[in-house]
């Protein structure tokens, strides 16, 4: 295929072929040098840039950033194919089978009343797929590579679904006192404080990861005013 000519619209197959050509002999030296390890951080960066585009609400930007994230998936698949590990059709096959398997209310005979039952069935099927015999094993299965606040929130939600009762509502004045003493607090105390703050956010219906990101942005604006002598 001649990619020097501009097409009205490129397809997913075009993307796979373009990346394959970049990795092929005579292609791009940089692309040919890459491995799963060398480009893995790009997945995180592109994912967050897509989130930023979604929050910005510009459809063209969302599509553009979605393409950057999709490129990473295809890139890994081409690397996998080059090394005889797997190829892009294994990726699409795996996700299609997973979607069919975990939606028995759509592709099977299971009946559900609402989205709550859908999520309950999804969790049960997921535990069975992973051969997790207990909720504790499910909690341990939450990826340790997630941002700490996000991981804490997911674990709390799963524990609460299973009937775990968090003993105390969070007292903001206590948190303030703990923060004031943080200089002498060991790592476990600081972790407990953050875990409690995540629980407070969750009960308030606020995503702690996004809340911290938003407040950090606000602080940066306030600091700029401070630096410029506006306060």
Coordinates of C-alpha atoms in Angstrom, one line a residue:
X1 CA 0.0 0.0 0.0
X2 CA 1.3 3.5 -0.9
X3 CA 1.0 5.6 2.2
X4 CA 2.5 8.6 0.5
X5 CA -0.8 9.4 -1.0
X6 CA -3.4 11.0 1.3
X7 CA -6.6 8.9 1.8
X8 CA -10.0 10.3 2.7
X9 CA -10.0 8.2 5.8
X10 CA -7.4 5.7 7.2
X11 CA -8.7 2.5 8.9
X12 CA -7.6 0.3 11.8
X13 CA -6.0 -2.1 9.3
X14 CA -4.0 0.9 7.8
X15 CA -2.7 1.7 11.3
X16 CA -1.5 -1.9 11.8
X17 CA 0.2 -1.9 8.4
X18 CA 1.9 1.4 9.0
X19 CA 3.3 0.4 12.3
X20 CA 4.4 -2.9 10.7
X21 CA 6.2 -1.0 8.0
X22 CA 7.9 1.2 10.5
X23 CA 9.2 -1.9 12.3
X24 CA 10.2 -3.7 9.1
X25 CA 13.7 -3.7 7.6
X26 CA 14.2 -0.4 5.9
X27 CA 11.7 1.3 8.2
X28 CA 12.3 3.6 11.1
X29 CA 15.5 2.9 13.1
X30 CA 13.9 4.2 16.3
X31 CA 10.7 2.1 15.9
X32 CA 12.8 -1.0 15.2
X33 CA 14.8 -0.5 18.4
X34 CA 11.8 -0.4 20.7
X35 CA 10.7 -3.2 23.1
X36 CA 7.7 -3.8 25.4
X37 CA 9.8 -2.4 28.3
X38 CA 11.1 0.7 26.4
X39 CA 7.7 2.0 25.5
X40 CA 5.6 0.8 28.4
X41 CA 5.5 4.3 30.1
X42 CA 3.9 5.7 27.0
X43 CA 0.7 3.9 27.8
X44 CA 0.4 5.9 31.1
X45 CA 1.2 9.2 29.4
X46 CA -1.1 8.7 26.5
X47 CA -3.9 7.5 28.8
X48 CA -3.7 10.6 31.0
X49 CA -3.6 12.9 27.9
X50 CA -6.8 11.2 26.7
X51 CA -8.4 11.9 30.1
X52 CA -7.4 15.5 29.7
X53 CA -8.9 15.7 26.3
X54 CA -12.2 14.1 27.6
X55 CA -12.3 16.7 30.4
X56 CA -11.7 19.4 27.7
X57 CA -14.8 18.2 25.8
X58 CA -13.3 18.7 22.3
X59 CA -14.4 15.7 20.2
X60 CA -11.6 16.2 17.7
X61 CA -9.0 16.3 20.5
X62 CA -10.6 13.2 22.1
X63 CA -10.3 11.3 18.8
X64 CA -6.7 12.5 18.3
X65 CA -5.6 11.4 21.8
X66 CA -7.5 8.1 21.4
X67 CA -5.4 7.5 18.4
X68 CA -2.2 8.1 20.3
X69 CA -3.4 5.5 23.0
X70 CA -4.5 3.0 20.3
X71 CA -1.1 3.4 18.7
X72 CA 0.5 2.0 21.9
X73 CA -1.7 -1.1 21.8
X74 CA -0.9 -1.7 18.2
X75 CA 2.8 -1.0 18.7
X76 CA 3.0 -3.6 21.5
X77 CA 1.1 -6.1 19.3
X78 CA 3.6 -5.6 16.4
X79 CA 6.5 -6.1 18.8
X80 CA 4.8 -9.2 20.0
X81 CA 4.3 -10.5 16.5
X82 CA 8.0 -9.8 15.6
X83 CA 9.1 -11.8 18.6
X84 CA 6.6 -14.6 18.0
X85 CA 4.6 -13.9 21.2
X86 CA 1.2 -12.7 19.9
X87 CA -0.4 -10.5 17.2
X88 CA -3.1 -7.9 17.0
X89 CA -5.8 -10.4 16.2
X90 CA -5.0 -12.2 19.5
X91 CA -5.7 -8.9 21.2
X92 CA -9.1 -8.3 19.5
X93 CA -9.9 -12.0 20.0
X94 CA -9.2 -11.9 23.7
X95 CA -11.3 -8.8 24.4
X96 CA -14.2 -10.0 22.2
X97 CA -14.3 -13.3 24.0
X98 CA -14.1 -11.5 27.4
X99 CA -17.0 -9.2 26.5
X100 CA -19.2 -12.0 25.3
X101 CA -18.3 -14.1 28.4
X102 CA -18.9 -11.4 30.9
X103 CA -22.2 -10.2 29.4
X104 CA -24.4 -13.4 29.7
X105 CA -27.4 -11.1 30.0
X106 CA -26.8 -10.0 26.4
X107 CA -25.2 -13.0 24.7
X108 CA -26.7 -15.7 26.9
X109 CA -29.8 -16.6 28.9
X110 CA -29.1 -14.7 32.1
X111 CA -31.6 -12.1 33.1
X112 CA -30.8 -8.9 35.1
X113 CA -33.0 -6.2 36.6
X114 CA -30.5 -3.3 36.5
X115 CA -26.9 -2.2 36.1
X116 CA -26.3 -3.2 39.8
X117 CA -26.9 -6.8 38.9
X118 CA -24.8 -6.5 35.8
X119 CA -21.8 -5.4 38.0
X120 CA -22.4 -8.1 40.5
X121 CA -22.4 -10.8 37.8
X122 CA -19.3 -9.2 36.2
X123 CA -17.4 -9.4 39.5
X124 CA -18.4 -13.0 40.1
X125 CA -17.4 -14.1 36.6
X126 CA -14.1 -12.1 36.9
X127 CA -13.3 -13.9 40.2
X128 CA -14.1 -17.3 38.6
X129 CA -11.9 -16.5 35.6
X130 CA -9.0 -15.6 37.8
X131 CA -9.6 -18.6 40.1
X132 CA -10.0 -16.3 43.1
X133 CA -11.7 -18.2 45.9
X134 CA -12.2 -15.3 48.3
X135 CA -12.8 -11.6 48.3
X136 CA -9.4 -11.2 50.0
X137 CA -7.8 -12.7 46.9
X138 CA -9.8 -10.4 44.8
X139 CA -8.4 -7.4 46.7
X140 CA -4.9 -8.7 46.4
X141 CA -5.6 -9.0 42.6
X142 CA -6.1 -5.2 42.2
X143 CA -3.0 -4.1 40.3
X144 CA -0.2 -2.7 42.5
X145 CA 0.7 -0.5 39.5
X146 CA -2.3 1.7 39.8
X147 CA -1.8 5.1 41.4
X148 CA -2.1 4.6 45.2
X149 CA -5.2 6.7 45.7
X150 CA -7.0 4.9 42.8
X151 CA -6.0 1.4 44.1
X152 CA -7.1 2.3 47.6
X153 CA -10.5 3.4 46.3
X154 CA -11.0 0.2 44.3
X155 CA -10.1 -2.0 47.3
X156 CA -12.4 -0.1 49.6
X157 CA -15.3 -0.4 47.2
X158 CA -14.7 -4.2 46.8
X159 CA -14.5 -4.6 50.6
X160 CA -17.6 -2.6 51.2
X161 CA -19.5 -4.6 48.6
X162 CA -18.6 -7.7 50.5
X163 CA -20.1 -6.4 53.7
X164 CA -17.0 -4.8 55.3
X165 CA -17.9 -1.9 57.6
X166 CA -15.4 0.9 58.0
X167 CA -15.6 1.6 61.7
X168 CA -15.6 5.4 61.8
X169 CA -16.7 8.3 59.7
X170 CA -13.8 10.6 58.9
X171 CA -13.4 13.6 61.2
X172 CA -11.8 16.4 59.3
X173 CA -10.5 18.0 62.5
X174 CA -8.7 14.8 63.4
X175 CA -7.2 14.6 59.9
X176 CA -6.0 18.2 60.4
X177 CA -4.4 17.3 63.7
X178 CA -2.7 14.3 62.2
X179 CA -1.4 16.4 59.4
X180 CA 0.1 18.8 61.9
X181 CA 1.9 16.0 63.5
X182 CA 3.0 14.3 60.3
X183 CA 6.7 15.3 60.7
X184 CA 7.0 12.7 63.4
X185 CA 4.5 10.2 62.0
X186 CA 5.9 6.9 60.6
X187 CA 5.0 5.7 57.1
X188 CA 2.1 3.5 58.4
X189 CA 0.4 6.5 60.1
X190 CA 0.8 8.6 57.0
X191 CA -0.6 5.7 54.9
X192 CA -3.5 5.3 57.3
X193 CA -4.3 9.0 57.0
X194 CA -4.3 8.9 53.2
X195 CA -6.5 5.7 53.3
X196 CA -8.9 7.5 55.5
X197 CA -9.0 10.5 53.3
X198 CA -9.8 8.2 50.3
X199 CA -12.7 6.8 52.3
X200 CA -14.0 10.2 53.1
X201 CA -13.8 11.2 49.4
X202 CA -15.5 8.0 48.3
X203 CA -18.4 8.5 50.8
X204 CA -18.8 12.0 49.5
X205 CA -19.1 10.7 45.9
X206 CA -15.8 12.3 44.9
X207 CA -13.0 10.6 42.9
X208 CA -9.9 11.1 45.2
X209 CA -7.5 10.9 42.3
X210 CA -9.3 13.6 40.3
X211 CA -9.9 15.6 43.4
X212 CA -6.2 15.8 44.2
X213 CA -5.4 16.6 40.6
X214 CA -8.0 19.4 40.6
X215 CA -6.8 20.9 43.9
X216 CA -3.2 20.7 42.8
X217 CA -4.1 22.7 39.7
X218 CA -5.9 25.2 41.9
X219 CA -2.9 25.5 44.2
X220 CA -0.6 26.1 41.2
X221 CA -2.9 29.0 40.2
X222 CA -2.8 30.4 43.8
X223 CA 1.0 30.1 43.9
X224 CA 1.3 32.1 40.7
X225 CA -0.7 34.9 42.4
X226 CA 1.6 34.6 45.4
X227 CA 4.7 34.7 43.3
X228 CA 3.4 37.8 41.5
X229 CA 2.6 39.5 44.8
X230 CA -1.2 39.4 44.2
X231 CA -2.0 37.9 47.6

